[in-house]
């Protein structure tokens, strides 16, 4: 199946608005699956690490919900999908109340990241990394500083979103500190298997699949999966829900995190993107996998 879908990679383009991401080979495609029994199946280019980008929004949301609770989080960010691109600024001005529509678009994710507990940017990043280590079972996961720096130097639109939200009182504290943390979280580097393991925890209602330890409360795992369904694939979430039907979150690096409730976690990597910023090969591969094994939750 990977070989079949790899041919589609030439139909898309690698994201290059973050210059470092533009250097990746567009023909890569890989998938890892981790069942709740711990069985792992992998195919294609699964050894190549990639940065989480927007996939990190799910984990930052889980941590912020655990740190601050639902009332505080949903005071700064809404729960509704948007039909606009992930980095759009337009609704920030027109929505009432003036807060980002959901935590999966850039504005909402920047607001959520600002709520993670910690004294300094490094403390906060350290806590997020530790959370990622625990969920994936991989303590070697770290930030690709080159990618994070590349985004830091070029993120004019994200800076504009942050300044807009500061003006509206959605963000409190230093904008540059909040953005530094956001760029670093986007630069957390993982493999398909790391994502599959994280997906398995979400699929298992927040419990570690080996130890049974509750890594996040059940309701937090449910909130994450719900946002993955309604907003996880940006403004292609509805189409993805119909064709694939798996709670999933994509990133502009070409990664996709999937969680099939009570069954398995999936990690996909295919850096060639469609016009909405989702992996071309990854989405079509997930569609075939979902259809073949009847994974749609609907
Ligand atoms: N770091 C990226 C950005 O803020 C994440 C976006 C994405 O993966 N869609 O632009």
mmCIF file of C-alpha atoms in Angstrom, residues 59-268:
data_model
loop_
_atom_site.group_PDB
_atom_site.id
_atom_site.type_symbol
_atom_site.label_atom_id
_atom_site.label_comp_id
_atom_site.label_asym_id
_atom_site.label_seq_id
_atom_site.Cartn_x
_atom_site.Cartn_y
_atom_site.Cartn_z
ATOM 1 C CA UNK A 59 -0.139 17.483 23.268
ATOM 2 C CA UNK A 60 0.164 21.119 24.330
ATOM 3 C CA UNK A 61 -3.620 21.156 24.680
ATOM 4 C CA UNK A 62 -3.612 18.018 26.846
ATOM 5 C CA UNK A 63 -0.909 19.473 29.082
ATOM 6 C CA UNK A 64 -2.616 22.878 29.383
ATOM 7 C CA UNK A 65 -5.908 21.161 30.268
ATOM 8 C CA UNK A 66 -4.156 19.158 32.982
ATOM 9 C CA UNK A 67 -2.277 22.240 34.226
ATOM 10 C CA UNK A 68 -5.089 24.778 34.206
ATOM 11 C CA UNK A 69 -8.409 22.961 33.733
ATOM 12 C CA UNK A 70 -11.125 23.347 31.120
ATOM 13 C CA UNK A 71 -12.522 26.673 32.372
ATOM 14 C CA UNK A 72 -9.220 28.527 32.019
ATOM 15 C CA UNK A 73 -8.324 26.922 28.667
ATOM 16 C CA UNK A 74 -11.706 27.511 27.052
ATOM 17 C CA UNK A 75 -11.690 31.060 28.323
ATOM 18 C CA UNK A 76 -8.950 31.856 25.774
ATOM 19 C CA UNK A 77 -9.879 29.466 22.971
ATOM 20 C CA UNK A 78 -13.135 28.174 21.473
ATOM 21 C CA UNK A 79 -14.372 24.717 20.520
ATOM 22 C CA UNK A 80 -15.591 25.252 16.969
ATOM 23 C CA UNK A 81 -14.038 24.281 13.646
ATOM 24 C CA UNK A 82 -13.103 26.932 11.114
ATOM 25 C CA UNK A 83 -13.339 26.737 7.357
ATOM 26 C CA UNK A 84 -10.202 28.865 7.063
ATOM 27 C CA UNK A 85 -6.543 27.858 6.629
ATOM 28 C CA UNK A 86 -4.600 26.985 9.814
ATOM 29 C CA UNK A 87 -2.702 30.265 9.913
ATOM 30 C CA UNK A 88 -5.591 32.567 8.990
ATOM 31 C CA UNK A 89 -6.019 35.809 10.944
ATOM 32 C CA UNK A 90 -9.420 36.819 9.563
ATOM 33 C CA UNK A 91 -11.713 35.378 12.281
ATOM 34 C CA UNK A 92 -9.674 36.928 15.080
ATOM 35 C CA UNK A 93 -11.207 40.254 14.179
ATOM 36 C CA UNK A 94 -14.720 39.164 13.270
ATOM 37 C CA UNK A 95 -15.554 36.635 16.019
ATOM 38 C CA UNK A 96 -17.389 37.645 19.153
ATOM 39 C CA UNK A 97 -15.977 36.997 21.740
ATOM 40 C CA UNK A 98 -12.641 37.827 20.135
ATOM 41 C CA UNK A 99 -10.738 34.632 20.799
ATOM 42 C CA UNK A 100 -9.404 31.971 18.414
ATOM 43 C CA UNK A 101 -12.001 29.465 17.273
ATOM 44 C CA UNK A 102 -10.198 26.295 18.383
ATOM 45 C CA UNK A 103 -6.848 25.005 19.700
ATOM 46 C CA UNK A 104 -5.830 23.317 16.414
ATOM 47 C CA UNK A 105 -5.368 26.503 14.380
ATOM 48 C CA UNK A 106 -2.195 28.494 14.946
ATOM 49 C CA UNK A 107 -3.850 31.341 16.866
ATOM 50 C CA UNK A 108 -5.610 28.914 19.211
ATOM 51 C CA UNK A 109 -2.495 26.817 19.691
ATOM 52 C CA UNK A 110 -0.394 29.871 20.566
ATOM 53 C CA UNK A 111 -3.042 30.855 23.149
ATOM 54 C CA UNK A 112 -3.095 27.322 24.611
ATOM 55 C CA UNK A 113 0.697 27.111 24.743
ATOM 56 C CA UNK A 114 0.746 30.336 26.774
ATOM 57 C CA UNK A 115 -1.122 28.455 29.534
ATOM 58 C CA UNK A 116 1.414 25.650 30.107
ATOM 59 C CA UNK A 117 2.753 25.859 33.658
ATOM 60 C CA UNK A 118 6.414 26.693 34.338
ATOM 61 C CA UNK A 119 8.601 29.615 35.439
ATOM 62 C CA UNK A 120 10.584 29.999 32.225
ATOM 63 C CA UNK A 121 10.319 29.010 28.550
ATOM 64 C CA UNK A 122 12.801 26.217 29.275
ATOM 65 C CA UNK A 123 10.797 24.905 32.239
ATOM 66 C CA UNK A 124 7.654 24.814 30.143
ATOM 67 C CA UNK A 125 9.377 23.147 27.199
ATOM 68 C CA UNK A 126 10.978 20.643 29.576
ATOM 69 C CA UNK A 127 7.564 19.697 30.958
ATOM 70 C CA UNK A 128 6.099 19.326 27.467
ATOM 71 C CA UNK A 129 9.065 17.201 26.354
ATOM 72 C CA UNK A 130 8.747 15.000 29.421
ATOM 73 C CA UNK A 131 5.062 14.511 28.648
ATOM 74 C CA UNK A 132 5.964 13.515 25.068
ATOM 75 C CA UNK A 133 8.633 11.122 26.424
ATOM 76 C CA UNK A 134 6.090 9.475 28.714
ATOM 77 C CA UNK A 135 3.412 9.144 26.044
ATOM 78 C CA UNK A 136 5.788 7.737 23.409
ATOM 79 C CA UNK A 137 8.016 5.733 25.752
ATOM 80 C CA UNK A 138 10.979 7.396 24.001
ATOM 81 C CA UNK A 139 13.131 9.578 26.266
ATOM 82 C CA UNK A 140 15.440 10.520 23.385
ATOM 83 C CA UNK A 141 12.895 12.806 21.722
ATOM 84 C CA UNK A 142 14.187 16.377 21.556
ATOM 85 C CA UNK A 143 13.785 19.630 19.639
ATOM 86 C CA UNK A 144 15.305 20.040 16.181
ATOM 87 C CA UNK A 145 16.826 23.450 16.926
ATOM 88 C CA UNK A 146 17.570 24.160 13.267
ATOM 89 C CA UNK A 147 13.895 23.861 12.327
ATOM 90 C CA UNK A 148 12.748 25.795 15.413
ATOM 91 C CA UNK A 149 15.224 28.595 14.632
ATOM 92 C CA UNK A 150 14.205 28.624 10.981
ATOM 93 C CA UNK A 151 10.579 29.162 12.026
ATOM 94 C CA UNK A 152 11.573 31.758 14.634
ATOM 95 C CA UNK A 153 13.285 33.820 11.949
ATOM 96 C CA UNK A 154 10.454 33.721 9.433
ATOM 97 C CA UNK A 155 7.210 33.555 11.454
ATOM 98 C CA UNK A 156 5.783 36.960 10.586
ATOM 99 C CA UNK A 157 2.214 35.703 10.412
ATOM 100 C CA UNK A 158 2.391 33.870 13.756
ATOM 101 C CA UNK A 159 3.855 37.035 15.297
ATOM 102 C CA UNK A 160 0.965 39.027 13.845
ATOM 103 C CA UNK A 161 -1.525 36.536 15.345
ATOM 104 C CA UNK A 162 0.180 36.817 18.726
ATOM 105 C CA UNK A 163 0.194 40.628 18.710
ATOM 106 C CA UNK A 164 -3.463 40.646 17.736
ATOM 107 C CA UNK A 165 -4.327 38.339 20.633
ATOM 108 C CA UNK A 166 -2.228 40.365 23.061
ATOM 109 C CA UNK A 167 -4.171 43.461 22.099
ATOM 110 C CA UNK A 168 -7.430 41.583 22.758
ATOM 111 C CA UNK A 169 -6.253 40.265 26.140
ATOM 112 C CA UNK A 170 -6.243 36.611 24.979
ATOM 113 C CA UNK A 171 -2.489 36.449 25.582
ATOM 114 C CA UNK A 172 -0.892 37.643 28.762
ATOM 115 C CA UNK A 173 2.849 37.829 29.328
ATOM 116 C CA UNK A 174 5.742 38.181 26.907
ATOM 117 C CA UNK A 175 4.778 37.517 23.291
ATOM 118 C CA UNK A 176 8.340 36.577 22.358
ATOM 119 C CA UNK A 177 8.493 34.028 25.207
ATOM 120 C CA UNK A 178 5.175 32.476 24.199
ATOM 121 C CA UNK A 179 6.249 32.301 20.549
ATOM 122 C CA UNK A 180 9.666 30.873 21.467
ATOM 123 C CA UNK A 181 7.898 28.046 23.278
ATOM 124 C CA UNK A 182 5.455 27.539 20.396
ATOM 125 C CA UNK A 183 8.257 27.323 17.788
ATOM 126 C CA UNK A 184 10.176 24.861 19.958
ATOM 127 C CA UNK A 185 7.112 22.668 20.506
ATOM 128 C CA UNK A 186 6.548 22.635 16.727
ATOM 129 C CA UNK A 187 10.202 21.593 16.343
ATOM 130 C CA UNK A 188 9.921 18.493 18.565
ATOM 131 C CA UNK A 189 11.324 15.713 16.416
ATOM 132 C CA UNK A 190 9.678 12.282 16.260
ATOM 133 C CA UNK A 191 9.394 9.187 14.089
ATOM 134 C CA UNK A 192 6.281 7.424 12.799
ATOM 135 C CA UNK A 193 6.621 4.917 15.633
ATOM 136 C CA UNK A 194 6.691 7.682 18.279
ATOM 137 C CA UNK A 195 3.438 9.037 16.850
ATOM 138 C CA UNK A 196 1.884 5.565 16.682
ATOM 139 C CA UNK A 197 2.683 5.042 20.375
ATOM 140 C CA UNK A 198 1.252 8.436 21.331
ATOM 141 C CA UNK A 199 -1.830 7.617 19.238
ATOM 142 C CA UNK A 200 -2.202 4.319 21.086
ATOM 143 C CA UNK A 201 -2.352 6.163 24.432
ATOM 144 C CA UNK A 202 -5.077 8.443 23.085
ATOM 145 C CA UNK A 203 -6.903 5.416 21.645
ATOM 146 C CA UNK A 204 -6.621 3.773 25.071
ATOM 147 C CA UNK A 205 -8.431 6.668 26.803
ATOM 148 C CA UNK A 206 -5.206 8.190 28.061
ATOM 149 C CA UNK A 207 -3.747 5.018 29.603
ATOM 150 C CA UNK A 208 -0.251 3.741 28.849
ATOM 151 C CA UNK A 209 -0.720 0.525 26.870
ATOM 152 C CA UNK A 210 2.008 -1.405 28.719
ATOM 153 C CA UNK A 211 1.640 -0.280 32.342
ATOM 154 C CA UNK A 212 -2.002 0.800 32.296
ATOM 155 C CA UNK A 213 -0.909 4.044 33.997
ATOM 156 C CA UNK A 214 -3.267 6.946 33.346
ATOM 157 C CA UNK A 215 -1.053 9.443 31.447
ATOM 158 C CA UNK A 216 -3.849 11.965 31.085
ATOM 159 C CA UNK A 217 -7.405 11.955 32.469
ATOM 160 C CA UNK A 218 -10.004 10.174 30.314
ATOM 161 C CA UNK A 219 -11.900 13.414 29.647
ATOM 162 C CA UNK A 220 -8.695 15.130 28.443
ATOM 163 C CA UNK A 221 -8.003 12.284 25.992
ATOM 164 C CA UNK A 222 -11.599 12.604 24.777
ATOM 165 C CA UNK A 223 -11.314 16.369 24.270
ATOM 166 C CA UNK A 224 -8.111 15.816 22.255
ATOM 167 C CA UNK A 225 -9.703 13.154 20.051
ATOM 168 C CA UNK A 226 -12.800 15.284 19.518
ATOM 169 C CA UNK A 227 -10.710 18.221 18.307
ATOM 170 C CA UNK A 228 -8.743 15.818 16.110
ATOM 171 C CA UNK A 229 -12.024 14.812 14.433
ATOM 172 C CA UNK A 230 -13.499 18.299 14.082
ATOM 173 C CA UNK A 231 -10.367 20.377 13.446
ATOM 174 C CA UNK A 232 -7.338 18.051 13.198
ATOM 175 C CA UNK A 233 -6.899 18.200 9.420
ATOM 176 C CA UNK A 234 -7.418 21.976 9.211
ATOM 177 C CA UNK A 235 -10.108 23.020 6.735
ATOM 178 C CA UNK A 236 -10.155 19.504 5.261
ATOM 179 C CA UNK A 237 -11.392 17.929 8.514
ATOM 180 C CA UNK A 238 -14.921 17.265 7.234
ATOM 181 C CA UNK A 239 -13.706 15.570 4.077
ATOM 182 C CA UNK A 240 -11.178 13.529 6.063
ATOM 183 C CA UNK A 241 -13.896 12.470 8.538
ATOM 184 C CA UNK A 242 -16.047 11.201 5.674
ATOM 185 C CA UNK A 243 -13.281 9.438 3.717
ATOM 186 C CA UNK A 244 -11.093 8.201 6.591
ATOM 187 C CA UNK A 245 -13.086 8.577 9.817
ATOM 188 C CA UNK A 246 -10.095 8.316 12.172
ATOM 189 C CA UNK A 247 -9.379 11.036 14.784
ATOM 190 C CA UNK A 248 -6.160 12.522 13.388
ATOM 191 C CA UNK A 249 -3.893 15.561 13.524
ATOM 192 C CA UNK A 250 -1.560 16.623 10.764
ATOM 193 C CA UNK A 251 1.460 18.925 10.644
ATOM 194 C CA UNK A 252 3.142 20.819 7.813
ATOM 195 C CA UNK A 253 6.192 18.590 8.150
ATOM 196 C CA UNK A 254 3.970 15.900 6.588
ATOM 197 C CA UNK A 255 3.345 13.934 9.773
ATOM 198 C CA UNK A 256 -0.079 12.642 10.810
ATOM 199 C CA UNK A 257 -1.002 11.297 14.241
ATOM 200 C CA UNK A 258 -4.008 8.948 14.267
ATOM 201 C CA UNK A 259 -5.906 7.229 17.075
ATOM 202 C CA UNK A 260 -8.466 4.508 16.382
ATOM 203 C CA UNK A 261 -10.337 4.316 19.716
ATOM 204 C CA UNK A 262 -9.808 1.044 21.622
ATOM 205 C CA UNK A 263 -7.793 -0.400 18.730
ATOM 206 C CA UNK A 264 -4.536 1.303 17.782
ATOM 207 C CA UNK A 265 -2.385 4.352 17.181
ATOM 208 C CA UNK A 266 -1.002 5.347 13.783
ATOM 209 C CA UNK A 267 1.918 7.543 12.761
ATOM 210 C CA UNK A 268 2.350 8.594 9.137
#
